[in-house]
Amino acid sequence: MHIGTTITQFIIEEQRHIQGASGDFTSLLNDIVTACKVISRSVNQGALIGVLGTAGTENVQGETQKKLDIITNEVMIKSNEWAGHCAAMASEEMDEIYPIPANYPKGKYLLIFDPLDGSSNIDVNISVGTIFSILRCPDGVKEPTEKDFLQPGTKQVCAGFALYGPSTMMVLTTGNGVNGFTLDTSVGEFVLTHPNMKVPADTREFAINASNMRFWEAPVKRYVDECLAGKTGPRKQDFNMRWVASMVAEVYRILTRGGIFMYPRDTKDPGKPGKLRLLYEANPMSFIVEQAGGASYTGEERIMDMQPQNLHQRVPVILGSKNEVEKVVAYHKGA
Ligand code: AFP
């Protein structure tokens, strides 16, 4: 019995549309998919294999690392360092970039990832995920450095995330729309279940961590107040609110039923222009949301147009249903 279009078949068929494709990209994607399957098993096994709880260390963000942050980072590195498709890698969990070891060939892609997004949820069994972004290594660069990763989001050749939830899902874009795959654990294959995903242009559902309300910039406060005013306010509609504290889960929900996700600039820590990281959270998720017909801005500018200044740069994020994102942007412009 045919199980449907597997992600491997889908990627190979996609490759046929790419003039001169060598198969490197397809093979790199397959290695990333394998890593996500391994991570899914570790996340699903949880307490049974002693991977919950903290590792007693901090990452470059000064955040306490969970055991699974370190384990999943290692899985991504080991799965993608040996095949000769990557020139270097970078991760939320590593201060510096990861050069490909000398005993392995180097390839033409730069892989950057958050190996376990939402990991503060792992001990309370709420969905988490892996986010990745693939860039081309600049021509002629044999030994990539951090600056080679500092490319605008528009330069991404691929972005995707795995969502380890009730189902393990993989969502992928290579610039030709967005497709969703569900892991069929009985055969160990991701199967195409959500072809050509689209974000509805309108929504009545917003996602924001309301505990930060006193720190928000005025346009965001205005937008949220109007949502909360519901039918009696200027929007003349009631709104629903969600906050999972796992960006992968919020973005997947928005891809399936619309919504607006906001982690705006706030004054809680003036040194940080937002919580989310540009290169391995905001840019890949923006590529996916835009490819599905949504929009993604800092409030002032399109996230994918930004010129990154450093590997772990933070950025305000307002993404999702186009018409709602554009309303928040208009408020930032003083409308
Ligand atoms: P963790 O990976 O540290 O759990 O952070 C997750 C995240 O980067 C993003 O996935 C969530 O949307 C956001 O942070 C949640 O932030 P708060 O915990 O401040 O609500």
Coordinates of C-alpha atoms and ligand atoms in Angstrom, one line a residue:
M1 CA 0.0 0.0 0.0
H2 CA 1.5 3.4 -1.1
I3 CA 2.0 5.5 2.0
G4 CA 1.8 8.8 0.0
T5 CA 4.5 11.3 -1.1
T6 CA 7.4 11.0 1.3
I7 CA 9.5 14.1 2.0
T8 CA 12.4 12.4 0.2
Q9 CA 10.3 11.9 -3.0
F10 CA 9.0 15.5 -2.6
I11 CA 12.5 17.0 -2.3
I12 CA 13.9 15.0 -5.3
E13 CA 10.9 16.1 -7.4
E14 CA 11.4 19.7 -6.3
Q15 CA 15.1 19.4 -7.3
R16 CA 14.1 18.6 -10.9
H17 CA 12.8 22.2 -11.1
I18 CA 16.2 23.6 -10.2
Q19 CA 18.4 24.1 -13.2
G20 CA 21.8 22.4 -12.8
A21 CA 20.9 21.0 -9.3
S22 CA 23.7 18.7 -8.3
G23 CA 21.7 16.8 -5.6
D24 CA 23.9 18.3 -2.8
F25 CA 20.9 20.3 -1.6
T26 CA 18.6 17.4 -1.7
S27 CA 21.1 15.3 0.3
L28 CA 21.6 18.0 2.9
L29 CA 17.9 18.3 3.4
N30 CA 17.6 14.6 3.9
D31 CA 20.4 14.7 6.5
I32 CA 18.4 17.4 8.3
V33 CA 15.3 15.3 8.1
T34 CA 17.1 12.4 9.6
A35 CA 18.4 14.6 12.5
C36 CA 14.8 15.7 13.2
K37 CA 13.6 12.1 13.3
V38 CA 16.3 11.3 15.9
I39 CA 15.4 14.4 17.9
S40 CA 11.7 13.5 17.8
R41 CA 12.5 10.1 19.3
S42 CA 14.5 11.7 22.1
V43 CA 11.8 14.3 22.8
N44 CA 9.1 11.6 22.8
Q45 CA 11.0 9.3 25.1
G46 CA 11.6 12.2 27.6
A47 CA 11.8 11.0 31.2
L48 CA 12.1 7.4 30.1
I49 CA 15.6 8.0 28.9
G50 CA 16.6 10.6 31.5
V51 CA 16.8 13.6 29.1
L52 CA 14.6 16.1 30.9
G53 CA 15.7 18.8 33.3
T54 CA 18.6 21.3 33.0
A55 CA 22.2 20.6 32.1
G56 CA 23.5 23.0 34.7
T57 CA 25.1 25.2 32.0
E58 CA 24.3 28.5 30.2
N59 CA 24.3 29.3 26.4
V60 CA 25.6 32.4 24.8
Q61 CA 22.2 34.0 25.5
G62 CA 22.8 33.6 29.2
E63 CA 19.9 31.1 29.2
T64 CA 20.0 27.9 31.3
Q65 CA 20.5 25.0 29.0
K66 CA 18.2 22.0 29.2
K67 CA 19.8 18.6 28.7
L68 CA 17.9 18.3 25.5
D69 CA 19.2 21.6 24.2
I70 CA 22.7 20.1 24.3
I71 CA 21.6 16.6 23.0
T72 CA 19.7 18.0 20.1
N73 CA 22.5 20.4 19.2
E74 CA 24.8 17.4 19.0
V75 CA 22.4 15.5 16.8
M76 CA 22.2 18.3 14.3
I77 CA 26.0 18.7 14.2
K78 CA 26.7 14.9 13.9
S79 CA 24.0 14.5 11.2
N80 CA 25.2 17.3 9.0
E81 CA 29.0 17.6 9.4
W82 CA 30.2 14.5 7.5
A83 CA 28.5 14.4 4.1
G84 CA 30.3 17.3 2.4
H85 CA 27.2 19.6 1.9
C86 CA 27.9 22.2 4.6
A87 CA 30.8 24.7 4.6
A88 CA 30.0 25.5 8.3
M89 CA 27.2 25.5 10.8
A90 CA 25.9 27.8 13.5
S91 CA 23.5 27.2 16.4
E92 CA 21.6 29.0 19.2
E93 CA 23.5 26.7 21.5
M94 CA 27.0 27.5 20.3
D95 CA 28.8 30.9 20.9
E96 CA 30.9 30.6 17.7
I97 CA 30.3 29.1 14.3
Y98 CA 31.1 25.4 13.9
P99 CA 33.7 24.8 11.1
I100 CA 33.4 21.4 9.4
P101 CA 36.2 19.2 10.8
A102 CA 39.3 18.8 8.6
N103 CA 38.6 15.1 8.1
Y104 CA 35.4 15.8 6.3
P105 CA 34.8 17.5 2.9
K106 CA 33.2 21.0 2.9
G107 CA 30.2 21.8 0.8
K108 CA 28.5 24.9 -0.5
Y109 CA 25.9 25.6 2.1
L110 CA 25.8 27.3 5.5
L111 CA 23.4 25.6 8.0
I112 CA 22.1 27.6 11.0
F113 CA 19.6 26.3 13.5
D114 CA 17.8 26.4 16.8
P115 CA 18.0 22.7 17.7
L116 CA 15.2 22.9 20.3
D117 CA 13.0 25.9 20.2
G118 CA 10.7 26.3 23.1
S119 CA 12.9 24.2 25.3
S120 CA 11.6 25.9 28.5
N121 CA 8.4 23.9 27.8
I122 CA 10.1 20.5 27.5
D123 CA 9.8 19.6 31.2
V124 CA 6.0 20.4 31.2
N125 CA 5.4 18.3 28.0
I126 CA 4.4 21.2 25.7
S127 CA 5.2 21.1 22.0
V128 CA 8.8 22.1 21.0
G129 CA 10.6 22.1 17.7
T130 CA 13.8 22.5 15.6
I131 CA 14.1 25.5 13.3
F132 CA 16.7 25.6 10.5
S133 CA 17.8 28.0 7.7
I134 CA 20.1 27.2 4.8
L135 CA 22.2 29.9 3.1
R136 CA 24.8 29.6 0.3
C137 CA 28.4 29.9 1.4
P138 CA 29.7 33.0 -0.5
D139 CA 31.7 32.1 -3.7
G140 CA 35.3 31.5 -3.1
V141 CA 35.1 31.3 0.7
K142 CA 36.9 28.1 1.7
E143 CA 37.0 28.8 5.5
P144 CA 33.7 30.5 6.4
T145 CA 33.7 32.9 9.3
E146 CA 30.8 34.5 11.3
K147 CA 30.5 37.3 8.7
D148 CA 29.7 34.8 6.0
F149 CA 26.5 33.9 7.9
L150 CA 25.4 37.6 8.2
Q151 CA 23.2 37.5 5.1
P152 CA 19.7 39.0 4.8
G153 CA 16.8 36.6 5.1
T154 CA 16.1 37.1 1.4
K155 CA 19.2 35.1 0.7
Q156 CA 17.9 31.9 2.3
V157 CA 17.6 28.9 -0.1
C158 CA 15.6 26.9 2.3
A159 CA 13.9 27.3 5.7
G160 CA 12.0 24.7 7.8
F161 CA 11.0 23.6 11.2
A162 CA 10.1 20.3 12.8
L163 CA 7.3 20.4 15.4
Y164 CA 7.4 17.7 18.1
G165 CA 3.8 17.8 19.2
P166 CA 0.9 15.3 19.2
S167 CA 2.2 14.5 15.7
T168 CA 5.7 15.2 14.6
M169 CA 5.5 17.6 11.6
M170 CA 8.0 19.0 9.2
V171 CA 7.2 22.3 7.5
L172 CA 9.5 23.3 4.6
T173 CA 9.9 26.0 2.0
T174 CA 12.6 26.4 -0.8
G175 CA 10.9 29.5 -2.1
N176 CA 8.2 27.7 -4.0
G177 CA 5.4 27.7 -1.4
V178 CA 5.1 25.9 1.9
N179 CA 4.5 22.2 2.4
G180 CA 3.8 20.2 5.6
F181 CA 4.7 16.6 6.3
T182 CA 3.6 14.3 9.1
L183 CA 5.9 11.6 10.5
D184 CA 4.5 8.2 10.0
T185 CA 6.2 6.5 12.9
S186 CA 5.2 3.0 11.7
V187 CA 7.6 3.4 8.7
G188 CA 9.8 6.2 9.9
E189 CA 9.0 8.5 7.0
F190 CA 7.6 12.1 6.8
V191 CA 4.6 12.0 4.5
L192 CA 3.1 15.0 2.6
T193 CA -0.2 15.8 4.5
H194 CA -0.4 19.6 4.1
P195 CA 0.4 20.6 0.6
N196 CA 0.7 24.3 -0.3
M197 CA -0.1 25.8 3.1
K198 CA -1.5 29.3 3.1
V199 CA -2.0 31.8 6.0
P200 CA -5.4 33.4 5.8
A201 CA -5.0 37.2 5.3
D202 CA -7.4 38.0 8.2
T203 CA -7.7 36.6 11.7
R204 CA -9.3 37.2 15.0
E205 CA -6.6 35.5 17.1
F206 CA -3.5 37.1 18.5
A207 CA -0.5 35.6 20.3
I208 CA 1.7 37.7 22.7
N209 CA 3.1 37.2 26.2
A210 CA 0.8 39.6 28.0
S211 CA 2.9 39.6 31.1
N212 CA 5.2 42.1 29.3
M213 CA 2.4 44.5 28.6
R214 CA 3.9 47.4 30.7
F215 CA 7.1 47.2 28.6
W216 CA 5.5 47.3 25.2
E217 CA 5.9 50.1 22.6
A218 CA 2.8 52.2 22.1
P219 CA 1.7 50.8 18.6
V220 CA 1.7 47.3 20.0
K221 CA -0.2 48.4 23.2
R222 CA -2.8 50.2 20.9
Y223 CA -3.2 47.1 18.7
V224 CA -3.7 44.7 21.6
D225 CA -6.0 47.1 23.5
E226 CA -8.2 47.2 20.4
C227 CA -8.3 43.4 20.2
L228 CA -9.2 43.2 23.9
A229 CA -12.0 45.8 23.4
G230 CA -13.6 43.3 21.1
K231 CA -17.1 44.1 19.7
T232 CA -17.4 47.2 21.9
G233 CA -14.2 48.7 20.5
P234 CA -12.9 50.0 17.1
R235 CA -12.4 46.5 15.7
K236 CA -16.1 45.6 16.3
Q237 CA -15.1 42.0 16.6
D238 CA -14.1 39.8 19.6
F239 CA -10.6 38.3 19.5
N240 CA -9.1 35.1 20.9
M241 CA -5.7 35.0 22.5
R242 CA -3.1 32.2 22.5
W243 CA 0.5 32.0 24.0
V244 CA 2.3 28.7 23.9
A245 CA 5.8 30.1 24.5
S246 CA 7.0 27.9 21.7
M247 CA 7.4 29.8 18.4
V248 CA 7.2 26.6 16.3
A249 CA 3.8 25.8 17.7
E250 CA 2.5 29.3 17.2
V251 CA 3.7 29.5 13.6
Y252 CA 2.3 26.1 12.8
R253 CA -1.1 27.2 14.2
I254 CA -0.9 30.4 12.1
L255 CA -0.1 28.3 9.0
T256 CA -3.2 26.2 9.6
R257 CA -5.8 28.8 10.8
G258 CA -4.3 32.2 10.6
G259 CA -3.3 34.5 13.5
I260 CA -0.8 37.1 14.4
F261 CA 2.3 36.3 16.6
M262 CA 4.1 39.2 18.4
Y263 CA 7.3 39.3 20.4
P264 CA 7.8 43.0 20.1
R265 CA 10.6 45.3 21.1
D266 CA 10.1 46.1 24.8
T267 CA 11.7 48.2 27.5
K268 CA 12.1 45.2 29.8
D269 CA 15.8 44.9 28.8
P270 CA 16.7 48.0 26.8
G271 CA 19.9 46.2 25.7
K272 CA 17.7 43.7 23.8
P273 CA 15.6 44.9 20.9
G274 CA 13.4 41.8 21.3
K275 CA 13.8 38.2 22.5
L276 CA 13.9 36.2 19.3
R277 CA 17.0 35.7 17.3
L278 CA 17.2 36.9 13.7
L279 CA 19.3 34.3 12.0
Y280 CA 17.8 31.1 13.3
E281 CA 14.3 32.0 14.5
A282 CA 13.0 35.2 12.8
N283 CA 14.5 34.8 9.4
P284 CA 13.5 31.1 8.7
M285 CA 10.0 31.7 10.2
S286 CA 9.6 34.8 8.1
F287 CA 10.6 33.0 4.9
I288 CA 8.0 30.3 5.6
V289 CA 5.2 32.8 6.6
E290 CA 5.8 35.0 3.6
Q291 CA 5.9 32.0 1.2
A292 CA 2.5 31.0 2.7
G293 CA 1.1 34.5 1.9
G294 CA 1.6 36.1 5.3
A295 CA 3.9 39.0 6.4
S296 CA 6.7 39.4 8.9
Y297 CA 8.0 42.7 10.2
T298 CA 9.9 44.1 13.2
G299 CA 7.1 46.7 13.4
E300 CA 9.2 49.2 11.3
E301 CA 10.8 47.0 8.6
R302 CA 10.5 43.7 6.8
I303 CA 12.5 41.2 8.8
M304 CA 13.9 39.4 5.7
D305 CA 15.4 42.7 4.4
M306 CA 17.5 43.3 7.6
Q307 CA 21.3 43.2 7.3
P308 CA 22.4 41.0 10.3
Q309 CA 25.1 42.6 12.5
N310 CA 26.0 39.5 14.5
L311 CA 25.3 35.8 14.8
H312 CA 23.0 36.0 17.8
Q313 CA 21.3 39.3 17.1
R314 CA 17.8 39.7 18.5
V315 CA 15.0 41.3 16.7
P316 CA 11.3 42.2 17.4
V317 CA 8.9 39.9 15.5
I318 CA 5.4 40.6 14.3
L319 CA 4.3 37.9 11.9
G320 CA 1.2 36.1 10.5
S321 CA -2.0 37.1 8.8
K322 CA -1.0 39.8 6.3
N323 CA -3.8 42.3 7.0
E324 CA -3.3 42.2 10.8
V325 CA 0.5 42.5 10.5
E326 CA 0.1 45.5 8.2
K327 CA -2.3 47.1 10.7
V328 CA 0.4 46.9 13.4
V329 CA 3.0 48.3 11.0
A330 CA 0.7 51.1 10.1
Y331 CA 0.4 52.0 13.8
H332 CA 4.2 52.0 14.0
K333 CA 4.2 54.5 11.2
G334 CA 1.8 56.7 13.2
A335 CA -1.5 55.8 11.5
Ligands
AFP1 P1 13.0 29.0 24.8 O1 13.6 28.2 23.7 O2 14.1 29.5 25.8 O3 11.9 28.2 25.5 O4 12.4 30.3 24.2 C1 11.4 30.0 23.2 C2 11.2 31.3 22.5 O5 12.4 31.7 21.9 C3 10.1 31.2 21.4 O6 10.0 29.9 20.9 C4 8.9 31.6 22.2 O7 7.9 32.2 21.3 C5 9.4 32.7 23.2 O8 10.8 32.4 23.4 C6 8.7 32.6 24.5 O9 9.2 33.6 25.3 P2 8.6 33.8 26.8 O10 9.1 32.6 27.6 O11 9.3 35.1 27.2 O12 7.2 34.0 26.6

